[in-house]
CSV table of C-alpha atoms in Angstrom, one decimal:
chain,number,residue,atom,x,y,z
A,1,UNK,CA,-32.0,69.3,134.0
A,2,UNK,CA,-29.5,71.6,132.3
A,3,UNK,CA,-26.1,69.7,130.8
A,4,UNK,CA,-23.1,70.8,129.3
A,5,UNK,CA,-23.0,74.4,130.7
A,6,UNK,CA,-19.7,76.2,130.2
A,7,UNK,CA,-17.9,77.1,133.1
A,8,UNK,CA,-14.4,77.9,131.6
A,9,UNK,CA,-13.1,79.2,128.5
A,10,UNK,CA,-11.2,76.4,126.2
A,11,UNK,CA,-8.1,75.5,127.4
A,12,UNK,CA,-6.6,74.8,124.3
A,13,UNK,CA,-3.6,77.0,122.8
A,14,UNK,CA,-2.2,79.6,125.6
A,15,UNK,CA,-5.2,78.1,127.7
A,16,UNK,CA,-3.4,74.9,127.6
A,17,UNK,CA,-1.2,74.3,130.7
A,18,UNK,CA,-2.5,77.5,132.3
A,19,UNK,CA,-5.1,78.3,135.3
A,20,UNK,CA,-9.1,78.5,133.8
A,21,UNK,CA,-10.5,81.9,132.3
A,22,UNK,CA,-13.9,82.6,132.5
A,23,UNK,CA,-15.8,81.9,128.8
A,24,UNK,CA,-16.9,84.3,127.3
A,25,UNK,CA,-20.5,85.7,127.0
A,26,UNK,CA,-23.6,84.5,125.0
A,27,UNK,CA,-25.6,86.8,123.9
A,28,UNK,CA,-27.6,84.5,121.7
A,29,UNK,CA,-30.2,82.5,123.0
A,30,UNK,CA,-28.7,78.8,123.2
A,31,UNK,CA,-30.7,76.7,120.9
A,32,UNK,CA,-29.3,73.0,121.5
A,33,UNK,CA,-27.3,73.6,118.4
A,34,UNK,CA,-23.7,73.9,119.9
A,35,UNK,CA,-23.8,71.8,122.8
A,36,UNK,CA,-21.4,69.6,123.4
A,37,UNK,CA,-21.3,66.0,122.5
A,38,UNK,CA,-22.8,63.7,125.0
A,39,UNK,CA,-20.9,62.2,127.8
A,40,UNK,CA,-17.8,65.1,126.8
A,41,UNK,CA,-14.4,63.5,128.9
A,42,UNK,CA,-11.0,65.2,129.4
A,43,UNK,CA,-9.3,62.0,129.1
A,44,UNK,CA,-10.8,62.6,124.8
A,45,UNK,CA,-10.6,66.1,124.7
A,46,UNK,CA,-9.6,69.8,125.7
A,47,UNK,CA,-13.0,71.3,125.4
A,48,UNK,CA,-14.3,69.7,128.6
A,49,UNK,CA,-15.0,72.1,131.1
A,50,UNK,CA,-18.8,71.9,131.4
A,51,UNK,CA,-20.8,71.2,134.3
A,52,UNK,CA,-24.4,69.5,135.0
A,53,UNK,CA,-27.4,70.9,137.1
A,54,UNK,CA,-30.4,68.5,138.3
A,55,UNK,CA,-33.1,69.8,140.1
A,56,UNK,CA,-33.6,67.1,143.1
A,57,UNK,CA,-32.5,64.2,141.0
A,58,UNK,CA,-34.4,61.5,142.7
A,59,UNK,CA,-32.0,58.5,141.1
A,60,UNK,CA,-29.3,59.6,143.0
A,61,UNK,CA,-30.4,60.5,146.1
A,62,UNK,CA,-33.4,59.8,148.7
A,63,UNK,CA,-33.5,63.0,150.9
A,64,UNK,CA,-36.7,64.8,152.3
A,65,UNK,CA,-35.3,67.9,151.0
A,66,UNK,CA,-35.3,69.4,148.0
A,67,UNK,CA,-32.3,70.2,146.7
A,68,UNK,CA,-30.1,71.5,142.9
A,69,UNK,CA,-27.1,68.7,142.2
A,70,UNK,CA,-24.3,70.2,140.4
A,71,UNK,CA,-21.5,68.2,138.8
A,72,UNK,CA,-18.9,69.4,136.8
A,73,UNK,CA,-16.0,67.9,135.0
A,74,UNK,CA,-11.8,69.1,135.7
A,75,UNK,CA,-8.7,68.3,133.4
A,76,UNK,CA,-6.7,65.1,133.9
A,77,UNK,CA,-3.3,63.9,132.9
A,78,UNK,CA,-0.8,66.0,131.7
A,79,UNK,CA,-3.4,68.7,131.1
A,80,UNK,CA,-4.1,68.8,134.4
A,81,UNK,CA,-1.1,67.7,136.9
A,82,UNK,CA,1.7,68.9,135.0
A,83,UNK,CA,4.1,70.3,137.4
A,84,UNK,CA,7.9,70.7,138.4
A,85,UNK,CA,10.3,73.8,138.2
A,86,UNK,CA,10.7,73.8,134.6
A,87,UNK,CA,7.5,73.8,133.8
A,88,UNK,CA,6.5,76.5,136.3
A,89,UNK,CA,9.3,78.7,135.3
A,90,UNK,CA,7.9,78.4,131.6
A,91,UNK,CA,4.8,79.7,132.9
A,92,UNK,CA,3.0,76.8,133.7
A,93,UNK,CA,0.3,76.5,136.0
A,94,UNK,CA,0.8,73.3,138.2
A,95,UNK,CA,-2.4,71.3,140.1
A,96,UNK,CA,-4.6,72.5,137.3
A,97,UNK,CA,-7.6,70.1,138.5
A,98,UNK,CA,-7.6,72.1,141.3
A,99,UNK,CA,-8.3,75.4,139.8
A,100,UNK,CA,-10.6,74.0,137.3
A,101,UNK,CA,-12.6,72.7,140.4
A,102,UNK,CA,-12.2,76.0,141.9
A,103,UNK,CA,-13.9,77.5,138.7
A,104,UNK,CA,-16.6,75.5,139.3
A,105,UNK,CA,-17.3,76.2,142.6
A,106,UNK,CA,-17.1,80.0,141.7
A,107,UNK,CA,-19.5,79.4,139.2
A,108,UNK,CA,-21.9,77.8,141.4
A,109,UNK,CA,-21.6,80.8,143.7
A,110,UNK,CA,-22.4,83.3,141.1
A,111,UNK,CA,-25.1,81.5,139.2
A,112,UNK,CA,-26.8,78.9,141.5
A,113,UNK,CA,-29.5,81.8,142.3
A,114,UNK,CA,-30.7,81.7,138.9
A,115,UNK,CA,-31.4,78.1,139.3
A,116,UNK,CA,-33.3,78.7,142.4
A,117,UNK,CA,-30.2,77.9,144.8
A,118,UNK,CA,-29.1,79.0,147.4
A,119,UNK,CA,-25.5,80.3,146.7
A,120,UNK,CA,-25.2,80.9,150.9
A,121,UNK,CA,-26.1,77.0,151.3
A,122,UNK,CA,-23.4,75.0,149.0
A,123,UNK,CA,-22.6,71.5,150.0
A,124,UNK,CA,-19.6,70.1,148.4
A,125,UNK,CA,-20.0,65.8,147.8
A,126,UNK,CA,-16.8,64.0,146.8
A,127,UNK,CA,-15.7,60.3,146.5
A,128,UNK,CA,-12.0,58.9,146.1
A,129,UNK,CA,-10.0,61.5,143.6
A,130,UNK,CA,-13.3,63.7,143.7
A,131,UNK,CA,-13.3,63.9,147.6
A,132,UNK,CA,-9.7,64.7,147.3
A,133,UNK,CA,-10.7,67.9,145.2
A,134,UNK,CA,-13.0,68.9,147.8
A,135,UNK,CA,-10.7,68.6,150.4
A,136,UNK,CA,-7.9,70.9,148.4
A,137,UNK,CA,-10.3,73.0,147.8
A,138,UNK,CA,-10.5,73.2,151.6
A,139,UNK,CA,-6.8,73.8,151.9
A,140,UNK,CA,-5.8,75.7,149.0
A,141,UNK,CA,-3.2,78.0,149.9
A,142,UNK,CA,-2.5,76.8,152.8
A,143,UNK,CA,-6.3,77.2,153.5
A,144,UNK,CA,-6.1,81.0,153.6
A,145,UNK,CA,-8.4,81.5,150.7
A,146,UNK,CA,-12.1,82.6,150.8
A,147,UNK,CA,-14.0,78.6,151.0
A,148,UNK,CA,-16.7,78.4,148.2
A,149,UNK,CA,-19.2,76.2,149.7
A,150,UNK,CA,-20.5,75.5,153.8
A,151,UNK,CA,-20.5,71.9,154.2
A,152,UNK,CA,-18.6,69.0,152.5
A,153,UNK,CA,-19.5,65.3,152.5
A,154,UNK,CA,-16.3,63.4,151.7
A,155,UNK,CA,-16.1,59.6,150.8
A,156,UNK,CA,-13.0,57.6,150.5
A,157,UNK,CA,-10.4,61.0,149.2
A,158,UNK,CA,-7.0,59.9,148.0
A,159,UNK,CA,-5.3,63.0,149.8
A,160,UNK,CA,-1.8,62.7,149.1
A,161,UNK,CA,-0.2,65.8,148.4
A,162,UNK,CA,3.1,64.7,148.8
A,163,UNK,CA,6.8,66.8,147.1
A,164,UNK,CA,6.3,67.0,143.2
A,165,UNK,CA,9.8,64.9,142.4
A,166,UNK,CA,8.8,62.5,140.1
A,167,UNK,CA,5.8,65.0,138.8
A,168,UNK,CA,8.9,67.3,137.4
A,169,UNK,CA,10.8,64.2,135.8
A,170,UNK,CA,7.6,62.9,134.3
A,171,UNK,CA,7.2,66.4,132.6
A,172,UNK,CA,10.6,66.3,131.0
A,173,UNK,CA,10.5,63.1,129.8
A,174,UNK,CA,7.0,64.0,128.5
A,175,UNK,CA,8.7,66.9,126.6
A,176,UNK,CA,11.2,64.8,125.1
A,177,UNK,CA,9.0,62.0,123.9
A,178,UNK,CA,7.2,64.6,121.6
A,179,UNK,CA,10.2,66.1,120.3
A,180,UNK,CA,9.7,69.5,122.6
A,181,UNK,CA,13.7,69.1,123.9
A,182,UNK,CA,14.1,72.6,126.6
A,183,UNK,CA,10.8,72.1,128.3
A,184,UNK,CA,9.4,74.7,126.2
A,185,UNK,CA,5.6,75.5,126.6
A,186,UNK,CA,4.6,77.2,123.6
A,187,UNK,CA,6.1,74.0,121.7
A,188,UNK,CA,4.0,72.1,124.4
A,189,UNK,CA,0.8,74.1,123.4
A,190,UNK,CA,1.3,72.9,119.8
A,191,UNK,CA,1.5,69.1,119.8
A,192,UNK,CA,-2.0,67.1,119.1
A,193,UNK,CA,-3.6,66.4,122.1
A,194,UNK,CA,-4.0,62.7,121.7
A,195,UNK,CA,-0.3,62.3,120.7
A,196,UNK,CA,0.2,64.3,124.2
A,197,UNK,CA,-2.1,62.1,125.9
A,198,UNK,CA,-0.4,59.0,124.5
A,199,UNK,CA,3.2,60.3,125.0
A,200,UNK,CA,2.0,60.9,128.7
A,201,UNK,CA,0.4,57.7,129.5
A,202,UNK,CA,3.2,55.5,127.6
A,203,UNK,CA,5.7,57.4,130.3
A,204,UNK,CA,3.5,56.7,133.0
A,205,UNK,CA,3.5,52.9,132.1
A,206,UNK,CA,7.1,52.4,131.7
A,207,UNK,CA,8.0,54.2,134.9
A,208,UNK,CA,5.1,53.9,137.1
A,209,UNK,CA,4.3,56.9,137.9
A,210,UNK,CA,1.0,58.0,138.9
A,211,UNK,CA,-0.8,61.6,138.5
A,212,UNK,CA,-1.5,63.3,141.4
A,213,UNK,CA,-1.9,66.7,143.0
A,214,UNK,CA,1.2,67.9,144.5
A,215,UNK,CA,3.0,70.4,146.2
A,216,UNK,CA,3.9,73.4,144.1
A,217,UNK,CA,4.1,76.2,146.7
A,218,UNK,CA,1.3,78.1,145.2
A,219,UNK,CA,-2.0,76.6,145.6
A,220,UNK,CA,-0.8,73.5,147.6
A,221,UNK,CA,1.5,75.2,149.7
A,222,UNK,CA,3.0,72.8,151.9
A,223,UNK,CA,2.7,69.0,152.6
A,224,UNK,CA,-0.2,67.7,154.5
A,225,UNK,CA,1.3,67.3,157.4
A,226,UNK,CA,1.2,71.5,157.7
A,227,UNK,CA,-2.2,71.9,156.2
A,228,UNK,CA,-3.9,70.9,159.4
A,229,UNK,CA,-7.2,71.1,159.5
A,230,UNK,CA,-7.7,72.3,162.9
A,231,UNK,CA,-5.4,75.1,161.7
A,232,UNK,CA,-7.8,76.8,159.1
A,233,UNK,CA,-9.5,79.7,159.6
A,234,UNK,CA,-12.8,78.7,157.9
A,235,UNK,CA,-15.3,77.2,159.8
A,236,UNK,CA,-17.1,74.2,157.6
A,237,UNK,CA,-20.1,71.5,158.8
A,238,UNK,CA,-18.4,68.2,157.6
A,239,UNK,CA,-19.1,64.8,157.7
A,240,UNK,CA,-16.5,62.3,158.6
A,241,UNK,CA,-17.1,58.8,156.2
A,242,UNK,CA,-13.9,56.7,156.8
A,243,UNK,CA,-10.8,57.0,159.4
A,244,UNK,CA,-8.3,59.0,157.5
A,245,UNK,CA,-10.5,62.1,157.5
A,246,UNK,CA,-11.5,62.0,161.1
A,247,UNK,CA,-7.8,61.8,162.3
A,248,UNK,CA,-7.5,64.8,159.9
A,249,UNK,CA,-10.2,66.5,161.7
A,250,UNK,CA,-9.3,65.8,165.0
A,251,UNK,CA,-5.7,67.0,163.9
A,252,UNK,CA,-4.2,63.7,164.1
A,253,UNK,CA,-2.0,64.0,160.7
């Protein structure tokens, strides 16, 4: 078992609001001494982009075959669904869950080999908001991109990647609650992450608004009602678990 491996630089500072970098390289010998804490979250802190690799974990699967299960971690709230014009105009990057999960899947490409994967063989496993990432990864722009893995097994995905709207108001309100007036991003960068977080989620109570990947014309293109899947040019093995992605397979949006 291997835990807390960096896949992405820290987003904090510049990194903050903007699309994952690759970290950068260890020429040391890791030791155990700067790992991360122990069950690291991105709803507690910026420095959360690590991933998890088991070697056939028998406790969470009972399959014939062995197998390497890889599990990684993406930003969430403000961090990582901040979006409308004036944020993208700033500079921002909007969706950033997305990319951070495309980081990942990158990662796994390049390094899976090394674990004694096979980066030619990558099935990607999601449930509710995780089997939504998997199925933007599928479509990310406009599902034109190079796909990162074979197969997909998707449970339950809240795929709902409607116009951004209340996304953009929620980012300026955001700005104003923690005294950032313009929709400035390098003020943005600067505040406290917890105060951000807080700010954030005490907006999202009073106007119940809830954090989601939307449309920002970049990485999610379009609506999903013209990111068909019969559309895509990638051919994938998928398994169908509930009713919402067969009709999605069979074209049926």
């Amino acid at each position: 078992m291997y835990q807390y491996i960096r896949f992405s630089a820290v987003t904090t500072g510049d990194l903050r609001f903007a699309a994952p970098e690759l970290p950068p390289q260890e020429k040391d010998t890791n030791t155990g001494a700067n790992l991360a804490d122990a069950d690291v979250a991105c709803t507690s802190t910026e420095d959360c982009l690590y991933l998890d690799g088991h070697n056939t974990p028998k406790g969470l699967f009972d399959l014939s075959q062995d197998f390497i299960f890889v599990a990684c971690n993406y930003r969430l709230g403000i961090t990582g669904l901040a979006h409308g014009p004036s944020y993208q105009h700033e500079g921002g990057a909007a969706n950033l869950v997305v990319w951070d999960s495309t980081r990942a899947f990158k990662w796994v490409k390049t390094y899976i080999d090394k674990f004694g994967g096979n980066p030619n063989d990558v099935t990607a496993v999601g449930f509710s908001a995780g089997g939504s990432q998997v199925m933007f990864q599928m479509t990310r722009f406009g599902g034109n991109a190079p796909q990162l893995f074979e197969k997909a097994y998707i449970m339950s995905p809240g795929y709902v990647p409607g116009a951004g709207h209340h996304h953009a108001v929620q980012f300026c309100q955001n700005v104003s609650s923690v005294g950032c007036d313009g929709g400035h991003l390098g003020c943005m960068r600067e505040v406290d992450f917890s105060t951000l977080q807080d700010a954030a989620s005490e907006v999202v109570s009073e106007y119940t608004y809830q954090y989601q990947s939307r449309v920002d014309g970049l990485i999610i293109p379009g609506t999903s009602a013209g990111l068909r899947f019969a559309d895509m040019k990638q051919s994938l093995d998928l398994t169908a678990k509930n009713l919402a992605l067969t009709n999605a397979l069979k074209n049926a949006t």
